[in-house]
Structures are given as structure tokens and as C-alpha cells.
């Protein structure tokens, strides 16, 4: 049913993007704004969130499991001021992890202002710098929201000072340096302009959005020819692709004939079948949406992100948003192990290729190229988590595949080979500072800044600059060196000439030499050889990596050997078998652990490490070839 809705005057419209580092409370704040706007009752929001502690906008399973936002989302709230004026606020929730920066870059074009969330204890972090820089490049002035001020170790004033220093470092203009500060607790649902004046709701935040965020400047272009750029894509089983964007000029109407222009300049005629506007968490079908507002369009297939929907009589394309290039690539290939095809539904190179092509339609920071053979694809992304989320989604959809070791993408700048350089921030206890410095010193890291967070916490804040390839396998070693107490975050700074060698994995691996079921008897006999990734009863095959050797170099072992049955009484009992606790290897941990001659085999039910060449004689022959060359 089509809803007849009056066009919102641009003066009463606000488009706001909420940006922050991961886990600083963006999605929690949006949930509270939805609740306090009066659109939903608390029971409805709890049901939408999937439980008492769920988040509404973290809608897919991976987002709720990991507690992070992966894809940007739109919603709208209506706020009535104490004077009785009604405003519509379009909220854009953005990812906080650096690997999903492509999502942030493309959706900032829909916003007229930003809410910059900063944790009252942690202050600005690497991703804060990244998203803030992108918003400043678009001329968006931030409202600084210091969240989690109710934390026992909160230091809100120090966090505000650090935000100011960051803005100065980013060469922000003087009017941006004079930013408004709001202190808030998103979890408790309150905000205040002064910590000495407590509050019990988010009204000060709504008032500052109305007062500080400018109305969309293109709202005065209602009489111009239509211009809308697609920044997000959605899909419905009933209507196909749904194109989401901001109307930059004119009015978009239902059943309107338009021209769709792709970034290369070619255009084609289409007709809009439905125009959807945002109301709370829902999309309602309306007759028209005017310049300055956000909307979703149905009936324009085929359409991609970056396309311009424009007037049929006077088509004018909008400039496409430049997206930062990927920094990491991996080889995706068909799984050819002995256990392939037993778990998954999609195992062929054609099916994998089609799935990657589908991902390219909405994942603007991803690149896919042909590999060395027809069974391989070279997939490039922003980071390990960016590619890991893609692989995890494919695994849950029923795909089986193998992926190789992540490699950084080198560039040639002014005739010199350069590599990506990252900023790494580590918060760790004072007692672990030496271990952290020693670990990063071996990986060609340069200490940029060191400070103490507070006198009572006993934590030290360290900032480093290091090559991106030095981060491979660093997280597990960092957690081991600090007894699991270190907190790490990183983001790409730029490109610099290639540094020297970075230490590789110090220990070798234990490689199975037979196919079968692992036995406690065999694992007991190998107790002192290292740490195992498998447990008794697991199915293994020749060439599978079953554990980490306790010394350098690979060791071929038999983990399926059973105890010979005789009629002689044994002096000991099988119950006395000693098996070390298994090291659980997640998908990201397995990807970090790899060396050049190894693969991760991913299936819907398991994640296994294996050698590229499964047969031991073939691995030896390959090693001799490399040594002779």
C-alpha cells in the first residue's frame, strides 16, 4: 500500500552519520534514540533486537555473535522540540572496524553532519582517526559525544583533549576545532552538556543535532532535474535489488522514467516501480521523496553502487566516490582434499566464482581477479577481518573452499616499491610493557607515543607505526606475551618504502602421514612433541596439519596409530593416556598462522589447516627444487 506523505521541508530534515571506533557504543546509542523518539515500545524493540541484550541494527548473525557492525544501516526518527516543531532525523549507523572502512566512505555522502562517539576511557583510537579524516574531507562538522562516562575508570575531559589534538593533527579548520561536546551513557539512555547537571534522557543530544547539524544544502534544489547516487544496495526475494541513496536534486516519484548512468558514463532508460522512505526501522512506500532526503528505489535492475539515477530528459551524472584500494590479498581455490565434498553444497570453481561476483556488487572495497589456474581466484580486501567475514559467510552458506596465506599488496610509487604502513595501538598492563616492546621491536615497529591512561588502572598506552605484514600472527603472540590482557587496534596510515625482513613463524608444524581417525593412544605417544589442533576421534588425512611442533621445522607424525591387541596383560591402563589440551583455531587465527606452503580448508562444519602438497614425497621434491634454484 502506498502512503501519501507530505514532503518534509529541508529546514526540518537532518541527515546524521554516527562514526566511531569499534565497540564505542554507536549501535547502542541508535537503539536508545529509536526508543526515546516514541516510535516503539520497549517490548517491541526487545523483540526486534532478538533478546534482552540484543542490538536492533546489528541484524545478522555474525554482527550479533561478534558484537560489531559490519554493514552500514539506515533508520529515521521523528523528534518534536519543546516548541512543538517536528524534525525528521535520518540516522546512518556505520561500521567501527578499520577493515570495513569502505562502508564508511560511501555512506558519508548521504550525511550533512556527524556524531563522533568517543569512549570516555579509551579516547580516540585508530579507527576514530580514519573515519574522522574521511568526514572532514567531505566538510562535515562533528558533534563530539563522549560515551560511557559512567564507567568507573572514565576520564571524559582527557578524552575531549585528545579529540582536540587529533583534529589539530588532521588540519581541521578553526570552526571544526570549536566543537560541541555531549557527555552520554548510551547503555543507560541519557546525555548532558554538563557532567555536574545529570539527566535521564537523550533530549540534549536531539537538541544539539537540530541546532548543530545543518539541513541538507541540496534541499533547495527541488526544482532541478533529478539526481540520486546509489550508496547502498539491498536485496528482496520479491522485488529484487533495492537501491538506497540520497536525493541530491529534484524529486523522485513512483513510476517515474529515469536514466541510470554507470561510472563509465554509459546510460540506460528505466522506470521506478516503487519509492520507499525510511520510518523508524521500516521502509514505507510513498509517492515521492524530495531533494535532501534519503530513500530506497525498486525496479532499476541491473544497478550497482556508484550508479547515478537522473532525469530522463536532462541526465547529468554525479561524480563517483573514490574508495581506498585494498591492502591485502589471498588466493581462494577449490578444495581438493580427501574429505572435500562431504560437508558443503557448493564445491566447484564456477560456484565459488559466482559467489564472489555476487559479493562484488555490494562490497565496494573488495577486488577479485583470476588466479594462476582456473580453480583459483585472487581476492583482495582491506584487512584480515574483511576477508575473514566473507569466508565465514560463504562457509555458512554451504561453500567448501581452500584459502592461502594473506599477502600485503605492494605498490610502486615514484619508481620505488612501497608497502602499506599501519598505526598500531596497544593498551597493556605496566608489567607487560617490556614484553610488548620486545615483540614489536623484532617486527620493525617504531614507537610513536607512550602514555599512561590513569594512575589507578595500571595500564600503559602505546602507539606504534609498523609494516602491515608485521601484523600477521601478531595477535596470538601478543595475547600470550601479556597473559591475554593486551588490547590491540590498528588502521592503515599510508605507504612507505619496503622495510627489511620480518620474522616468520618460529615453530614448525606436525603433519599427519596417514588418513583415518585420531586415537588417544597415538596422541599420548606424541605428548611431548608439541600442541595439537585435533582431539581423539577427529577424522584426519595425509598432509593435514594436526598441531604445532615444539621446535623449528615440520615433523611428520602418525596420529591414527592404534594399540596392538594381544593376550598379554598390559602393566598400564589406556585410561592413563595423556593428551594435551587442544588449541582451538578460529578462522582468523588459522589465516594468521599460515605459511606460504599451507592452506586453510574451510567447510560448513569445520576449519582445517593443511599443506598445499598433501603427499610427503612431493613436498620433499618441491623443497629440493627451491633449494637448487
Coordinates of C-alpha atoms in Angstrom, one line a residue:
X1 CA 0.0 0.0 0.0
X2 CA 1.4 3.4 -1.0
X3 CA 1.4 6.0 1.8
X4 CA 0.7 9.6 0.9
X5 CA 3.3 11.5 2.9
X6 CA 3.9 15.3 2.7
X7 CA 7.4 16.2 1.5
X8 CA 9.5 17.2 4.5
X9 CA 10.7 20.7 4.4
X10 CA 14.6 20.7 4.1
X11 CA 14.8 23.0 7.1
X12 CA 13.1 20.3 9.2
X13 CA 15.4 17.5 8.0
X14 CA 18.7 16.3 9.4
X15 CA 20.9 13.6 7.9
X16 CA 23.4 12.3 10.5
X17 CA 26.1 9.7 10.3
X18 CA 27.3 8.1 13.6
X19 CA 31.1 7.4 13.4
X20 CA 33.4 5.9 16.0
X21 CA 36.0 3.3 16.7
X22 CA 34.8 -0.3 17.2
X23 CA 32.9 -1.0 20.5
X24 CA 32.5 2.6 21.5
X25 CA 28.7 2.4 21.5
X26 CA 27.3 3.6 18.2
X27 CA 24.7 1.0 17.7
X28 CA 23.6 1.1 21.4
X29 CA 23.1 4.9 21.1
X30 CA 21.0 4.5 17.9
X31 CA 18.8 1.9 19.7
X32 CA 18.2 4.3 22.5
X33 CA 17.4 7.2 20.1
X34 CA 14.8 4.9 18.4
X35 CA 13.2 4.1 21.8
X36 CA 13.1 7.6 23.1
X37 CA 11.7 9.0 19.9
X38 CA 8.5 7.3 20.8
X39 CA 8.2 5.2 17.7
X40 CA 8.4 1.9 19.5
X41 CA 7.5 0.4 22.9
X42 CA 10.3 -1.2 24.9
X43 CA 8.8 -4.7 24.3
X44 CA 8.8 -4.1 20.5
X45 CA 12.5 -3.1 20.5
X46 CA 13.4 -6.1 22.6
X47 CA 11.7 -8.4 20.1
X48 CA 13.3 -6.7 17.2
X49 CA 16.7 -7.0 18.9
X50 CA 16.3 -10.7 19.3
X51 CA 16.5 -10.7 23.1
X52 CA 17.1 -8.6 26.1
X53 CA 20.7 -7.8 25.3
X54 CA 20.5 -7.7 21.6
X55 CA 21.0 -4.7 19.3
X56 CA 18.4 -3.8 16.8
X57 CA 20.6 -2.6 14.0
X58 CA 23.1 -5.5 14.4
X59 CA 20.7 -7.5 12.4
X60 CA 22.7 -10.5 11.0
X61 CA 24.1 -13.4 13.0
X62 CA 27.7 -12.5 12.6
X63 CA 27.2 -9.0 13.9
X64 CA 25.4 -10.3 17.0
X65 CA 27.9 -13.0 17.6
X66 CA 30.9 -10.7 17.3
X67 CA 29.3 -7.6 18.8
X68 CA 30.4 -5.4 15.9
X69 CA 28.8 -3.6 13.0
X70 CA 29.8 -4.9 9.6
X71 CA 27.4 -3.2 7.2
X72 CA 26.0 0.4 7.4
X73 CA 22.3 0.7 8.1
X74 CA 19.7 3.5 7.8
X75 CA 16.8 4.4 10.0
X76 CA 14.8 7.5 10.7
X77 CA 13.3 9.0 13.9
X78 CA 10.9 11.9 14.4
X79 CA 11.8 14.4 17.1
X80 CA 9.5 17.1 18.4
X81 CA 11.1 20.0 20.1
X82 CA 9.7 21.6 23.3
X83 CA 8.4 24.4 21.0
X84 CA 6.3 21.8 19.1
X85 CA 8.3 21.7 15.9
X86 CA 8.7 18.2 14.3
X87 CA 12.0 17.2 12.7
X88 CA 12.9 14.1 10.9
X89 CA 16.4 12.8 11.7
X90 CA 17.8 10.2 9.2
X91 CA 20.4 8.2 11.2
X92 CA 23.2 6.3 9.4
X93 CA 25.0 3.7 11.6
X94 CA 28.5 2.9 10.3
X95 CA 30.9 0.1 11.0
X96 CA 33.6 0.8 13.6
X97 CA 36.3 -1.7 12.4
X98 CA 39.0 -0.4 10.1
X99 CA 38.6 -3.4 7.7
X100 CA 35.1 -2.2 6.8
X101 CA 36.1 1.4 6.0
X102 CA 34.7 1.1 2.5
X103 CA 31.2 1.1 4.0
X104 CA 32.0 4.3 5.9
X105 CA 33.5 6.1 2.8
X106 CA 30.5 5.5 0.6
X107 CA 27.7 6.4 3.1
X108 CA 29.2 9.6 4.3
X109 CA 27.9 11.2 1.1
X110 CA 24.4 10.8 2.5
X111 CA 25.1 12.8 5.6
X112 CA 25.1 16.5 6.4
X113 CA 26.8 16.1 9.8
X114 CA 28.3 13.5 12.1
X115 CA 28.2 12.3 15.6
X116 CA 31.7 11.4 16.7
X117 CA 31.5 8.9 19.5
X118 CA 34.5 8.5 21.8
X119 CA 34.9 6.2 24.7
X120 CA 35.4 8.1 28.0
X121 CA 38.3 5.9 28.9
X122 CA 39.9 4.9 25.7
X123 CA 39.6 8.3 23.9
X124 CA 40.2 8.5 20.1
X125 CA 41.5 5.2 18.6
X126 CA 42.9 4.3 15.2
X127 CA 39.6 3.9 13.5
X128 CA 38.4 7.2 15.0
X129 CA 41.2 8.9 13.1
X130 CA 40.3 7.1 9.9
X131 CA 36.5 7.9 9.9
X132 CA 37.1 11.5 11.2
X133 CA 39.6 12.2 8.4
X134 CA 37.1 10.9 5.8
X135 CA 34.3 13.1 7.2
X136 CA 36.5 16.2 7.3
X137 CA 37.4 15.7 3.7
X138 CA 33.6 15.9 2.9
X139 CA 33.3 19.1 5.0
X140 CA 31.2 17.5 7.7
X141 CA 31.4 19.1 11.1
X142 CA 31.3 16.6 14.0
X143 CA 29.4 16.8 17.3
X144 CA 31.6 15.0 19.8
X145 CA 29.8 12.6 22.1
X146 CA 31.9 11.3 25.0
X147 CA 30.2 7.9 25.7
X148 CA 30.4 5.6 28.7
X149 CA 31.0 8.4 31.2
X150 CA 29.5 6.2 33.9
X151 CA 32.5 3.8 33.7
X152 CA 34.4 3.7 37.0
X153 CA 37.7 4.5 35.1
X154 CA 36.2 7.2 32.9
X155 CA 38.3 10.2 32.1
X156 CA 36.0 12.4 29.9
X157 CA 38.0 15.6 30.0
X158 CA 41.2 13.9 28.9
X159 CA 39.2 12.2 26.1
X160 CA 38.0 15.6 24.9
X161 CA 41.5 17.0 24.9
X162 CA 42.7 14.0 22.8
X163 CA 39.9 14.7 20.3
X164 CA 41.1 18.3 20.0
X165 CA 44.7 17.1 19.5
X166 CA 43.5 14.7 16.8
X167 CA 41.6 17.4 15.0
X168 CA 44.7 19.7 15.0
X169 CA 46.8 16.8 13.7
X170 CA 44.3 16.3 10.9
X171 CA 44.5 20.1 10.0
X172 CA 40.8 20.7 10.8
X173 CA 39.5 24.2 10.1
X174 CA 39.0 26.6 13.0
X175 CA 35.2 26.2 13.1
X176 CA 35.6 22.4 13.5
X177 CA 38.0 22.9 16.4
X178 CA 35.2 24.8 18.2
X179 CA 33.1 21.6 18.5
X180 CA 30.2 20.9 20.8
X181 CA 30.7 18.2 23.5
X182 CA 28.0 16.0 24.8
X183 CA 28.5 13.6 27.7
X184 CA 26.4 10.4 27.5
X185 CA 25.8 6.9 28.6
X186 CA 24.2 5.1 25.6
X187 CA 23.5 2.0 27.7
X188 CA 21.6 3.9 30.3
X189 CA 20.0 6.2 27.7
X190 CA 20.9 9.7 28.9
X191 CA 23.0 12.7 27.7
X192 CA 24.0 16.0 29.2
X193 CA 26.0 19.1 28.2
X194 CA 27.5 19.4 31.7
X195 CA 28.6 16.4 33.9
X196 CA 27.6 18.5 37.0
X197 CA 24.0 18.6 35.7
X198 CA 22.8 14.9 35.5
X199 CA 19.9 14.0 33.1
X200 CA 17.7 11.0 32.5
X201 CA 17.1 11.2 28.7
X202 CA 18.7 12.0 25.4
X203 CA 16.9 15.3 24.8
X204 CA 20.2 17.3 24.9
X205 CA 21.5 15.1 22.2
X206 CA 18.5 15.6 20.0
X207 CA 18.6 19.4 20.6
X208 CA 22.2 19.6 19.5
X209 CA 21.6 17.6 16.4
X210 CA 18.8 20.0 15.4
X211 CA 20.9 23.0 16.3
X212 CA 24.4 22.0 15.1
X213 CA 23.8 19.8 12.1
X214 CA 22.9 21.9 9.1
X215 CA 19.9 21.0 7.0
X216 CA 20.8 19.3 3.7
X217 CA 22.1 22.0 1.4
X218 CA 20.6 20.4 -1.6
X219 CA 17.1 20.7 -0.2
X220 CA 16.7 24.0 -2.1
X221 CA 17.2 22.1 -5.4
X222 CA 13.7 20.6 -5.6
X223 CA 13.0 22.2 -9.0
X224 CA 16.2 21.0 -10.6
X225 CA 16.4 17.7 -12.7
X226 CA 16.5 14.6 -10.6
X227 CA 19.9 13.4 -9.3
X228 CA 20.4 10.4 -6.9
X229 CA 23.6 8.4 -6.3
X230 CA 23.3 4.8 -5.1
X231 CA 25.4 4.3 -2.0
X232 CA 23.9 1.1 -0.6
X233 CA 22.2 -2.0 -2.1
X234 CA 19.7 -4.3 -0.5
X235 CA 18.0 -7.4 -1.9
X236 CA 14.5 -8.7 -1.6
X237 CA 13.3 -12.1 -2.8
X238 CA 10.1 -10.4 -4.0
X239 CA 11.3 -7.3 -5.8
X240 CA 15.0 -7.9 -6.4
X241 CA 17.6 -5.2 -5.8
X242 CA 16.8 -2.2 -3.8
X243 CA 18.9 0.9 -4.4
X244 CA 19.4 3.3 -1.5
X245 CA 20.8 6.8 -1.6
X246 CA 20.3 10.5 -1.0
X247 CA 18.3 12.7 -3.5
X248 CA 20.8 15.4 -4.4
X249 CA 18.4 17.3 -6.7
X250 CA 14.8 17.2 -7.9
X251 CA 12.0 14.9 -6.7
X252 CA 11.9 11.2 -7.3
X253 CA 8.4 9.8 -7.9
X254 CA 6.8 6.4 -8.3
X255 CA 6.5 5.1 -11.9
X256 CA 8.9 7.9 -13.0
X257 CA 11.0 7.2 -16.1
X258 CA 14.7 7.9 -15.4
X259 CA 18.2 7.4 -16.9
X260 CA 20.7 5.2 -14.9
X261 CA 24.3 6.2 -15.6
X262 CA 27.2 3.9 -14.5
X263 CA 30.7 5.3 -13.5
X264 CA 32.0 4.7 -17.0
X265 CA 29.4 7.1 -18.5
X266 CA 27.1 4.6 -20.3
X267 CA 23.4 5.0 -19.5
X268 CA 20.1 3.2 -20.0
X269 CA 16.4 4.0 -19.5
X270 CA 14.5 2.5 -16.6
X271 CA 11.2 3.1 -14.7
X272 CA 11.0 3.3 -11.0
X273 CA 8.3 0.9 -9.7
X274 CA 8.4 1.8 -6.0
X275 CA 9.8 4.6 -3.9
X276 CA 10.4 3.7 -0.2
X277 CA 11.0 6.2 2.6
X278 CA 12.5 5.4 6.0
X279 CA 10.2 5.4 9.0
X280 CA 11.9 4.2 12.1
X281 CA 13.3 0.8 11.2
X282 CA 10.8 0.2 8.4
X283 CA 10.6 1.3 4.8
X284 CA 7.2 2.6 3.7
X285 CA 6.1 3.0 0.1
X286 CA 5.5 6.7 -0.7
X287 CA 4.5 8.6 -3.8
X288 CA 7.6 10.9 -3.9
X289 CA 10.8 11.9 -2.0
X290 CA 12.4 15.4 -2.4
X291 CA 15.9 16.6 -2.6
X292 CA 17.9 16.3 0.7
X293 CA 16.1 13.2 1.9
X294 CA 17.1 9.6 1.8
X295 CA 15.1 6.9 0.0
X296 CA 15.2 3.4 -1.5
X297 CA 14.2 2.7 -5.1
X298 CA 12.8 -0.6 -6.6
X299 CA 12.7 -1.6 -10.2
X300 CA 16.0 -0.4 -11.5
X301 CA 17.8 -3.7 -12.0
X302 CA 20.6 -4.1 -13.1
X303 CA 22.1 -1.4 -10.8
X304 CA 25.2 -1.2 -8.8
X305 CA 26.7 1.0 -6.1
X306 CA 28.0 4.3 -7.5
X307 CA 25.4 4.5 -10.3
X308 CA 23.5 7.8 -10.8
X309 CA 19.7 7.8 -11.1
X310 CA 18.9 11.0 -13.0
X311 CA 16.2 12.8 -15.0
X312 CA 15.3 11.1 -18.3
X313 CA 15.2 14.4 -20.3
X314 CA 18.4 16.0 -18.9
X315 CA 20.6 13.3 -17.5
X316 CA 23.6 14.5 -15.5
X317 CA 25.8 12.1 -13.6
X318 CA 27.2 12.7 -10.2
X319 CA 30.9 12.1 -9.5
X320 CA 31.6 8.7 -8.0
X321 CA 33.1 8.5 -4.5
X322 CA 36.7 7.3 -4.6
X323 CA 37.3 4.3 -2.4
X324 CA 40.7 3.4 -0.9
X325 CA 42.4 0.5 -2.5
X326 CA 42.7 -2.9 -0.8
X327 CA 45.9 -3.6 1.2
X328 CA 45.8 -7.4 1.4
X329 CA 45.1 -10.3 -0.9
X330 CA 44.5 -14.1 -0.6
X331 CA 44.1 -17.0 -3.0
X332 CA 40.7 -18.7 -2.9
X333 CA 40.8 -22.1 -4.6
X334 CA 38.7 -25.3 -4.9
X335 CA 39.2 -27.8 -2.0
X336 CA 40.9 -30.9 -3.3
X337 CA 41.5 -32.8 0.0
X338 CA 40.3 -36.3 0.7
X339 CA 37.3 -35.0 2.7
X340 CA 36.1 -32.5 0.2
X341 CA 32.5 -32.6 -0.8
X342 CA 31.3 -34.3 2.4
X343 CA 30.0 -31.2 4.1
X344 CA 29.3 -28.5 1.6
X345 CA 26.8 -28.0 -1.2
X346 CA 28.9 -25.7 -3.3
X347 CA 32.3 -27.0 -4.1
X348 CA 33.2 -26.2 -7.8
X349 CA 35.2 -23.2 -9.1
X350 CA 32.1 -22.0 -11.0
X351 CA 30.0 -21.8 -7.9
X352 CA 32.8 -20.0 -5.9
X353 CA 33.3 -17.6 -8.8
X354 CA 29.6 -16.7 -9.0
X355 CA 29.5 -16.2 -5.2
X356 CA 32.5 -13.8 -5.4
X357 CA 30.9 -11.9 -8.3
X358 CA 27.7 -11.5 -6.2
X359 CA 29.8 -10.1 -3.3
X360 CA 31.4 -7.5 -5.6
X361 CA 28.0 -6.0 -6.2
X362 CA 27.7 -4.7 -2.6
X363 CA 31.2 -4.9 -1.2
X364 CA 32.9 -1.9 -2.8
X365 CA 36.3 -2.4 -1.1
X366 CA 36.7 -5.9 -2.5
X367 CA 38.6 -6.9 -5.7
X368 CA 38.5 -10.3 -7.4
X369 CA 41.0 -11.3 -10.2
X370 CA 41.7 -14.7 -11.9
X371 CA 44.4 -16.8 -10.2
X372 CA 47.2 -18.8 -11.6
X373 CA 44.8 -21.6 -12.7
X374 CA 41.1 -21.9 -13.5
X375 CA 40.5 -23.2 -10.0
X376 CA 42.0 -20.1 -8.2
X377 CA 40.8 -16.6 -7.5
X378 CA 42.9 -13.7 -6.2
X379 CA 40.7 -11.9 -3.7
X380 CA 41.9 -8.5 -2.3
X381 CA 40.4 -6.7 0.7
X382 CA 41.0 -4.1 3.4
X383 CA 42.3 -6.5 6.0
X384 CA 42.2 -9.9 7.6
X385 CA 38.8 -9.4 9.2
X386 CA 37.3 -8.0 5.9
X387 CA 38.3 -11.2 4.1
X388 CA 37.5 -13.4 7.1
X389 CA 33.9 -12.2 7.3
X390 CA 33.5 -13.0 3.6
X391 CA 34.9 -16.5 4.1
X392 CA 32.7 -17.1 7.2
X393 CA 29.6 -16.0 5.3
X394 CA 30.5 -18.4 2.4
X395 CA 31.1 -21.2 4.9
X396 CA 27.6 -20.7 6.5
X397 CA 26.0 -20.6 3.1
X398 CA 27.3 -24.1 2.3
X399 CA 30.6 -23.4 0.4
X400 CA 33.7 -25.5 0.6
X401 CA 37.0 -23.9 -0.4
X402 CA 40.7 -23.5 0.5
X403 CA 42.4 -20.2 1.1
X404 CA 46.1 -19.4 1.1
X405 CA 48.3 -17.2 3.2
X406 CA 47.3 -13.5 3.3
X407 CA 49.9 -11.3 1.4
X408 CA 50.2 -7.5 1.5
X409 CA 49.7 -5.6 -1.8
X410 CA 52.9 -3.7 -2.8
X411 CA 52.7 -0.5 -4.9
X412 CA 55.3 1.3 -6.9
X413 CA 55.5 5.0 -6.0
X414 CA 58.0 7.2 -7.8
X415 CA 59.8 4.2 -9.0
X416 CA 60.2 2.7 -5.5
X417 CA 58.5 -0.4 -4.2
X418 CA 56.3 0.5 -1.2
X419 CA 54.2 -1.4 1.3
X420 CA 51.2 -0.4 3.5
X421 CA 52.1 1.0 6.9
X422 CA 49.7 0.7 9.8
X423 CA 49.2 2.5 13.1
X424 CA 49.0 0.0 16.0
X425 CA 47.6 1.0 19.4
X426 CA 48.3 -1.3 22.3
X427 CA 46.8 -0.9 25.8
X428 CA 48.5 -3.3 28.3
X429 CA 49.5 -3.6 32.0
X430 CA 52.7 -1.8 33.1
X431 CA 54.2 -5.2 33.9
X432 CA 53.8 -6.4 30.3
X433 CA 55.3 -3.3 28.7
X434 CA 58.7 -4.9 28.2
X435 CA 57.3 -8.0 26.6
X436 CA 55.2 -5.9 24.1
X437 CA 58.2 -3.7 23.2
X438 CA 60.4 -6.7 22.6
X439 CA 57.8 -8.5 20.5
X440 CA 57.2 -5.4 18.3
X441 CA 60.8 -4.5 18.1
X442 CA 61.5 -7.7 16.2
X443 CA 58.8 -6.8 13.7
X444 CA 60.3 -3.4 12.7
X445 CA 57.8 -1.4 14.7
X446 CA 58.6 2.2 15.5
X447 CA 57.3 3.6 18.9
X448 CA 55.5 6.9 18.2
X449 CA 53.8 7.7 21.5
X450 CA 53.6 6.3 25.1
X451 CA 51.4 7.5 27.9
X452 CA 49.6 6.3 31.0
X453 CA 45.8 6.1 30.8
X454 CA 45.2 6.7 34.5
X455 CA 47.1 6.4 37.8
X456 CA 44.7 3.8 39.1
X457 CA 44.2 1.4 36.2
X458 CA 47.9 0.4 35.9
X459 CA 47.6 0.3 32.1
X460 CA 50.0 1.9 29.6
X461 CA 49.0 3.2 26.2
X462 CA 51.5 2.6 23.4
X463 CA 51.2 3.7 19.7
X464 CA 53.4 2.2 17.0
X465 CA 54.0 2.5 13.3
X466 CA 54.9 -0.7 11.6
X467 CA 54.5 -2.6 8.2
X468 CA 51.1 -4.2 7.6
X469 CA 52.8 -7.6 7.1
X470 CA 54.2 -7.4 10.7
X471 CA 50.6 -7.8 12.0
X472 CA 50.3 -11.4 10.6
X473 CA 50.2 -13.7 13.5
X474 CA 50.9 -10.9 16.0
X475 CA 47.6 -11.1 17.9
X476 CA 48.1 -14.6 19.3
X477 CA 51.7 -13.9 20.2
X478 CA 50.7 -10.6 21.9
X479 CA 48.0 -12.3 24.0
X480 CA 50.5 -15.0 25.0
X481 CA 53.1 -12.4 26.0
X482 CA 50.6 -10.4 28.1
X483 CA 48.6 -13.3 29.5
X484 CA 45.6 -12.2 27.5
X485 CA 45.4 -8.6 29.0
X486 CA 46.6 -6.6 25.9
X487 CA 44.1 -4.7 23.7
X488 CA 45.1 -4.1 20.1
X489 CA 43.7 -1.9 17.4
X490 CA 45.2 -0.9 14.0
X491 CA 44.4 1.1 10.9
X492 CA 46.3 1.9 7.6
X493 CA 48.3 5.1 7.6
X494 CA 49.7 5.1 4.1
X495 CA 52.5 3.6 2.0
X496 CA 56.3 3.7 2.6
X497 CA 59.3 2.0 1.1
X498 CA 59.6 -1.7 1.9
X499 CA 61.3 -2.3 5.2
X500 CA 63.6 -5.3 5.9
X501 CA 62.7 -8.9 6.6
X502 CA 60.0 -9.6 9.3
X503 CA 60.5 -12.8 11.4
X504 CA 58.3 -15.7 10.3
X505 CA 56.6 -18.3 12.4
X506 CA 59.3 -19.6 14.8
X507 CA 57.8 -23.1 15.3
X508 CA 57.2 -25.8 12.7
X509 CA 54.0 -27.9 12.4
X510 CA 53.0 -31.5 13.0
X511 CA 51.8 -33.1 9.7
X512 CA 49.7 -36.3 9.6
X513 CA 51.1 -39.0 7.3
X514 CA 48.0 -41.3 7.3
X515 CA 44.3 -40.9 6.7
X516 CA 41.9 -42.1 9.5
X517 CA 40.6 -41.4 12.9
X518 CA 43.0 -39.8 15.5
X519 CA 43.4 -42.1 18.6
X520 CA 44.3 -41.2 22.2
X521 CA 47.0 -43.8 22.1
X522 CA 48.8 -42.1 19.2
X523 CA 48.4 -38.6 20.7
X524 CA 49.7 -39.9 24.0
X525 CA 52.9 -41.2 22.4
X526 CA 53.4 -37.7 20.8
X527 CA 52.6 -35.8 24.0
X528 CA 56.0 -34.1 24.2
X529 CA 56.2 -33.2 20.5
X530 CA 54.0 -30.1 20.7
X531 CA 50.5 -28.7 20.9
X532 CA 47.7 -30.4 18.9
X533 CA 44.8 -28.8 17.0
X534 CA 42.8 -32.0 17.0
X535 CA 41.4 -34.3 19.6
X536 CA 40.9 -38.1 19.8
X537 CA 38.2 -39.2 17.4
X538 CA 38.7 -36.5 14.8
X539 CA 39.0 -37.5 11.2
X540 CA 42.3 -36.6 9.7
X541 CA 44.0 -37.2 6.3
X542 CA 47.6 -37.3 5.0
X543 CA 49.0 -33.8 4.7
X544 CA 46.7 -32.3 7.3
X545 CA 48.4 -30.0 9.9
X546 CA 47.4 -31.6 13.3
X547 CA 49.5 -29.5 15.6
X548 CA 52.4 -27.1 16.3
X549 CA 55.9 -28.6 16.7
X550 CA 57.8 -27.6 19.8
X551 CA 60.8 -26.7 17.8
X552 CA 61.6 -25.3 14.3
X553 CA 60.9 -27.4 11.2
X554 CA 58.0 -29.6 10.3
X555 CA 57.6 -33.1 11.7
X556 CA 55.6 -35.8 10.1
X557 CA 53.7 -37.9 12.6
X558 CA 51.2 -40.8 12.8
X559 CA 48.1 -39.8 14.8
X560 CA 45.9 -42.7 13.7
X561 CA 48.1 -45.5 15.1
X562 CA 46.1 -47.8 17.4
X563 CA 47.3 -50.1 20.2
X564 CA 48.1 -53.6 19.1
X565 CA 45.8 -56.2 20.7
X566 CA 47.5 -59.2 22.4
X567 CA 46.6 -61.7 25.0
X568 CA 49.3 -60.4 27.3
X569 CA 48.1 -58.2 30.2
X570 CA 49.5 -54.6 30.0
X571 CA 51.1 -53.1 33.0
X572 CA 49.3 -49.7 32.5
X573 CA 45.8 -48.7 31.6
X574 CA 44.7 -46.9 28.5
X575 CA 42.8 -44.5 30.8
X576 CA 46.2 -43.1 31.7
X577 CA 46.8 -41.6 28.2
X578 CA 48.0 -38.1 28.4
X579 CA 46.6 -35.7 25.8
X580 CA 47.5 -32.0 25.9
X581 CA 44.5 -29.5 25.8
X582 CA 43.6 -28.8 22.2
X583 CA 44.4 -25.3 20.8
X584 CA 41.1 -24.1 19.3
X585 CA 42.0 -22.5 15.9
X586 CA 39.3 -20.0 14.7
X587 CA 39.1 -19.0 11.1
X588 CA 41.0 -15.7 11.6
X589 CA 43.6 -17.4 13.8
X590 CA 44.2 -20.1 11.2
X591 CA 44.6 -17.5 8.4
X592 CA 47.2 -15.6 10.5
X593 CA 49.0 -18.9 11.3
X594 CA 49.6 -19.9 7.7
X595 CA 53.0 -20.1 5.8
X596 CA 53.5 -20.0 2.1
X597 CA 53.1 -23.7 1.6
X598 CA 50.0 -24.1 3.7
X599 CA 46.2 -23.7 3.2
X600 CA 43.1 -23.3 5.3
X601 CA 40.4 -25.8 4.3
X602 CA 37.0 -24.2 5.1
X603 CA 33.8 -26.3 5.2
X604 CA 30.4 -25.6 6.7
X605 CA 31.2 -27.8 9.7
X606 CA 35.0 -27.4 10.2
X607 CA 38.1 -25.4 9.7
X608 CA 41.3 -27.4 9.0
X609 CA 44.9 -26.5 8.3
X610 CA 46.7 -28.5 5.6
X611 CA 49.8 -28.5 3.4
X612 CA 49.4 -27.3 -0.2
X613 CA 51.0 -30.6 -1.3
X614 CA 49.5 -33.4 0.7
X615 CA 52.0 -36.2 -0.2
X616 CA 55.3 -36.1 1.8
X617 CA 57.4 -37.1 -1.2
X618 CA 56.0 -34.3 -3.3
X619 CA 56.8 -31.8 -0.6
X620 CA 60.4 -33.0 -0.4
X621 CA 60.7 -32.8 -4.2
X622 CA 59.4 -29.2 -4.1
X623 CA 61.8 -28.3 -1.3
X624 CA 64.8 -29.7 -3.3
X625 CA 63.7 -27.6 -6.4
X626 CA 63.6 -24.4 -4.3
X627 CA 67.0 -25.2 -2.7
X628 CA 68.6 -25.8 -6.1
X629 CA 67.2 -22.6 -7.6

